[in-house]
mmCIF file with all atom_site columns, C-alpha atoms in Angstrom:
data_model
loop_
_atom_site.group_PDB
_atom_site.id
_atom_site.type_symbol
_atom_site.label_atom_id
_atom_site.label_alt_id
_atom_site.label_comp_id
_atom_site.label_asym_id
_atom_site.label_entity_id
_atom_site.label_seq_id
_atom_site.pdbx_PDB_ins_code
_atom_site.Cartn_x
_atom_site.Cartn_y
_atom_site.Cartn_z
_atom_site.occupancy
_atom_site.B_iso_or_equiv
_atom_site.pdbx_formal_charge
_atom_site.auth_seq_id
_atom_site.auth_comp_id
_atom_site.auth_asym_id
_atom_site.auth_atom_id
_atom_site.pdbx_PDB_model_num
ATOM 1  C CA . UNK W 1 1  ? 0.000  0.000  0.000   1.00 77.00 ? 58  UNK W CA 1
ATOM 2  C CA . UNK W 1 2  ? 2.714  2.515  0.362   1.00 88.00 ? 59  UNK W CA 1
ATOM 3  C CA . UNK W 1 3  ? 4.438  1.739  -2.799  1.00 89.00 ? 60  UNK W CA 1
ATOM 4  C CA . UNK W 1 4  ? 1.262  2.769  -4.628  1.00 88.00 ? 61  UNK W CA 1
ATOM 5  C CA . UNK W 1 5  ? 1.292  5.867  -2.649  1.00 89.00 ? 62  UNK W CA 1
ATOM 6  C CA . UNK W 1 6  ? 4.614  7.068  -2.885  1.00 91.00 ? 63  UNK W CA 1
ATOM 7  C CA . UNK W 1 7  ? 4.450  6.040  -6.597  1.00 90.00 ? 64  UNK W CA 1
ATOM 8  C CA . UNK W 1 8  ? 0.806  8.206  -7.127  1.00 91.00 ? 65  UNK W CA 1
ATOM 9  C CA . UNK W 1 9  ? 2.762  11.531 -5.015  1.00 93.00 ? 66  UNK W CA 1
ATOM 10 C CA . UNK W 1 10 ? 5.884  10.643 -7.453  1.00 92.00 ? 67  UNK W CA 1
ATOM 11 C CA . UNK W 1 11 ? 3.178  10.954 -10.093 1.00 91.00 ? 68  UNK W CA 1
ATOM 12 C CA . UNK W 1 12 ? 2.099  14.034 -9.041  1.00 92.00 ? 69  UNK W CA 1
ATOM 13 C CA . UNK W 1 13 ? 5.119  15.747 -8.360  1.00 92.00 ? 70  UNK W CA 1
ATOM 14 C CA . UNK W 1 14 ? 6.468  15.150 -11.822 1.00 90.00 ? 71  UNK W CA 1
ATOM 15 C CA . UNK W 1 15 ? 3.130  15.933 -13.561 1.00 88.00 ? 72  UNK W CA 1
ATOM 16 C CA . UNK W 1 16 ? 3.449  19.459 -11.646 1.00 90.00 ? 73  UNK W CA 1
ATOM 17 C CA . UNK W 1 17 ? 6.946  20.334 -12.663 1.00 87.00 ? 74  UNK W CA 1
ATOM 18 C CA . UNK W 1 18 ? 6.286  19.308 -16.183 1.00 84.00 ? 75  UNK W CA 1
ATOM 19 C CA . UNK W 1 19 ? 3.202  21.632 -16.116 1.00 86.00 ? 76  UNK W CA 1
ATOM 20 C CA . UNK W 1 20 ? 5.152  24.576 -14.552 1.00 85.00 ? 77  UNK W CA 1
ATOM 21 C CA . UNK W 1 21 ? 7.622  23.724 -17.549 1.00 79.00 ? 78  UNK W CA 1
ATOM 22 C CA . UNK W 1 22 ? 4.921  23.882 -20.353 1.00 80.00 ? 79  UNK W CA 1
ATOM 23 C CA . UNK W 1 23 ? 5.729  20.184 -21.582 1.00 79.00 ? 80  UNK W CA 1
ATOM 24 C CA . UNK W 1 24 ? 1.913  18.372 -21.988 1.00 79.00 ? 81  UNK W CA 1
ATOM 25 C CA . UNK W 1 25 ? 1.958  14.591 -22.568 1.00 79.00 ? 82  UNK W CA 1
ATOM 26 C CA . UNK W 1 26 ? 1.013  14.511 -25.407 1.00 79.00 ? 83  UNK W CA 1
ATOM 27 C CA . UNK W 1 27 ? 4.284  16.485 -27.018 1.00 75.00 ? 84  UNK W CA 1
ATOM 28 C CA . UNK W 1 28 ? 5.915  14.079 -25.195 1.00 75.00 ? 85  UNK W CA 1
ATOM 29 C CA . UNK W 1 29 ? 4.442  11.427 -26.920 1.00 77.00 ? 86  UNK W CA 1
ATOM 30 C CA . UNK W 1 30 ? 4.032  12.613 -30.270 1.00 82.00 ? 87  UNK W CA 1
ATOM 31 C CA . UNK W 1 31 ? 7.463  14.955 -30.409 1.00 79.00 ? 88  UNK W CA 1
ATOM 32 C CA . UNK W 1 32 ? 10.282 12.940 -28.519 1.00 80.00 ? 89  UNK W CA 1
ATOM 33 C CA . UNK W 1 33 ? 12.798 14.596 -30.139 1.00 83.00 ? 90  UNK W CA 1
ATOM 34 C CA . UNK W 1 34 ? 11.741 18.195 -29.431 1.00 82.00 ? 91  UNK W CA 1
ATOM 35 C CA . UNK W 1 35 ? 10.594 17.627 -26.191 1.00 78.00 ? 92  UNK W CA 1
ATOM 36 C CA . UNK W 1 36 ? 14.252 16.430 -25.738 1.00 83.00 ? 93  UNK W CA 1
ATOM 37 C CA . UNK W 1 37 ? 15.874 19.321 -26.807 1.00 88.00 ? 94  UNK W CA 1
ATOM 38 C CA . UNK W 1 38 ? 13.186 21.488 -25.268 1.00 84.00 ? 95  UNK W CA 1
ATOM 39 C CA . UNK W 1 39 ? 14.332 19.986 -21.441 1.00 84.00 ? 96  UNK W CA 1
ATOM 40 C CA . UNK W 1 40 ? 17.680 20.255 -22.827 1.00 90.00 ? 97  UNK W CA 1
ATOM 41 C CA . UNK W 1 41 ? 17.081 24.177 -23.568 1.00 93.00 ? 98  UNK W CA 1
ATOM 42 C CA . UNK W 1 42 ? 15.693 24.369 -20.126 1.00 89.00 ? 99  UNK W CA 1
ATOM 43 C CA . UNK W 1 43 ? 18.185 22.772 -18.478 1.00 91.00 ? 100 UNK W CA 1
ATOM 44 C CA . UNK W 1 44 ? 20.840 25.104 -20.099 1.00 94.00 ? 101 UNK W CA 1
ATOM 45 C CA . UNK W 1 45 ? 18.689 27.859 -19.312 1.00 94.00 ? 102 UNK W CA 1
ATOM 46 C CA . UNK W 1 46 ? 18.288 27.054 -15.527 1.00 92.00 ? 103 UNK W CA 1
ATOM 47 C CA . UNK W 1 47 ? 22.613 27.032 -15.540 1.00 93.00 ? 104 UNK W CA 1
ATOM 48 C CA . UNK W 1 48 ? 23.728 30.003 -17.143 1.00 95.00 ? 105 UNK W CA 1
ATOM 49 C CA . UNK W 1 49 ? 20.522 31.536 -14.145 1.00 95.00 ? 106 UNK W CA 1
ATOM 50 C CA . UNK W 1 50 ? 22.028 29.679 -11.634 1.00 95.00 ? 107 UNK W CA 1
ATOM 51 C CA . UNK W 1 51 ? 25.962 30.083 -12.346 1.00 95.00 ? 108 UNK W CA 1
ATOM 52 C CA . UNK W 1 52 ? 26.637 33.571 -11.291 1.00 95.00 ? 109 UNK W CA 1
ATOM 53 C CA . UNK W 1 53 ? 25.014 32.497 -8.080  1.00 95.00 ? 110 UNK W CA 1
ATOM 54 C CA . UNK W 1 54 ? 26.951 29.475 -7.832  1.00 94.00 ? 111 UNK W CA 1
ATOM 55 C CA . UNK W 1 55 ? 30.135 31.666 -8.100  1.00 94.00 ? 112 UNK W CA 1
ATOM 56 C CA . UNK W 1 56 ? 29.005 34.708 -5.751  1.00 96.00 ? 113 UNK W CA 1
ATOM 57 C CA . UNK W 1 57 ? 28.277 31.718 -2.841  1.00 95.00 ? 114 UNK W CA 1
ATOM 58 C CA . UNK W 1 58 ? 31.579 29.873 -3.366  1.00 95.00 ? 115 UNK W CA 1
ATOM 59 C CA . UNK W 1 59 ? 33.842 33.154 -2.493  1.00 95.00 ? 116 UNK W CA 1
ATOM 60 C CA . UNK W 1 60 ? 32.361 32.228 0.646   1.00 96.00 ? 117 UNK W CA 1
ATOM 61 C CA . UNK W 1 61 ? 31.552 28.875 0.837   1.00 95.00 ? 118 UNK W CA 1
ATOM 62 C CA . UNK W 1 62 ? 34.684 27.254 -0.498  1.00 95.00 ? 119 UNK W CA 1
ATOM 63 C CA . UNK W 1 63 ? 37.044 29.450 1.805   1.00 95.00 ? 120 UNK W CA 1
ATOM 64 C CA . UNK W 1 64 ? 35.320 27.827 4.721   1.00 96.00 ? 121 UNK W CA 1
ATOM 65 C CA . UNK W 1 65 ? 34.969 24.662 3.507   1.00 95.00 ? 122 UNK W CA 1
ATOM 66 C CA . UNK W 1 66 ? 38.910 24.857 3.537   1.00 95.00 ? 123 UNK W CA 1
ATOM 67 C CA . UNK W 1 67 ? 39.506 25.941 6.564   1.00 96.00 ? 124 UNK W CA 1
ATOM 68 C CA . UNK W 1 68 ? 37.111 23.261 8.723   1.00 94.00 ? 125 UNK W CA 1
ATOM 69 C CA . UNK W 1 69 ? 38.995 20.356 6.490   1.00 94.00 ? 126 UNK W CA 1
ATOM 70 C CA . UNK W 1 70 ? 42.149 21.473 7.720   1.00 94.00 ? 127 UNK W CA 1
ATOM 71 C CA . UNK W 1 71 ? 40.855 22.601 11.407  1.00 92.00 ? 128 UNK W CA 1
ATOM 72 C CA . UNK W 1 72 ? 39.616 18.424 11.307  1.00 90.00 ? 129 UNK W CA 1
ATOM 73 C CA . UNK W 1 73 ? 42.573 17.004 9.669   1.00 90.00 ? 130 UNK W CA 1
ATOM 74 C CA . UNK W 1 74 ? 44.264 18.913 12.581  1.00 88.00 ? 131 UNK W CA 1
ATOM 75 C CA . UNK W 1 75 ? 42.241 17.377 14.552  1.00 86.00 ? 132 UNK W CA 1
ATOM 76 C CA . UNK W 1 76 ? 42.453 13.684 13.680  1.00 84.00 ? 133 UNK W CA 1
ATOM 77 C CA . UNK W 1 77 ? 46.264 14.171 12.990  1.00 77.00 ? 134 UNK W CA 1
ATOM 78 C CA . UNK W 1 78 ? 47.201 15.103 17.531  1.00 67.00 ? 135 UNK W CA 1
ATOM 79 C CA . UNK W 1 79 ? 45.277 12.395 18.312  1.00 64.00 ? 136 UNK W CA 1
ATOM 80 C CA . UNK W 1 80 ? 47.214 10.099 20.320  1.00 61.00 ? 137 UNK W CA 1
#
């Protein structure tokens, strides 16, 4: 029983993003290929959106990702 649950709420879930992309089942269907390059568009879309915030976030995030490997390798490495 919750196999056909979780599988009905995966269902629904996908259904809703494909709506909120514009992609209908039957271009799916009918236009493989163009539905293809159409999530492919998309996708590329959603990256060159999402890089520059990628970037701006790692000036900060990397730096301190650093630092607390080498404050635990520190760490691990006194340890008797």
């Amino acid at each position: 029983m919750g196999w056909i649950v979780r599988t009905l709420l995966l269902c629904f879930v996908v259904g809703l993003v494909l709506s909120f992309l514009d992609i209908n089942p039957a271009s799916i269907l009918t236009n493989s290929w163009a539905t293809i390059q159409d999530i492919a568009r998309l996708a590329a879309d959603m990256f060159h959106w999402a890089l520059p915030y990628i970037l701006i976030g790692a000036v900060i995030v990397v730096p301190l990702s650093v630092i607390g490997a080498l404050m635990r390798w520190t760490r691990t490495r006194h340890r008797p």
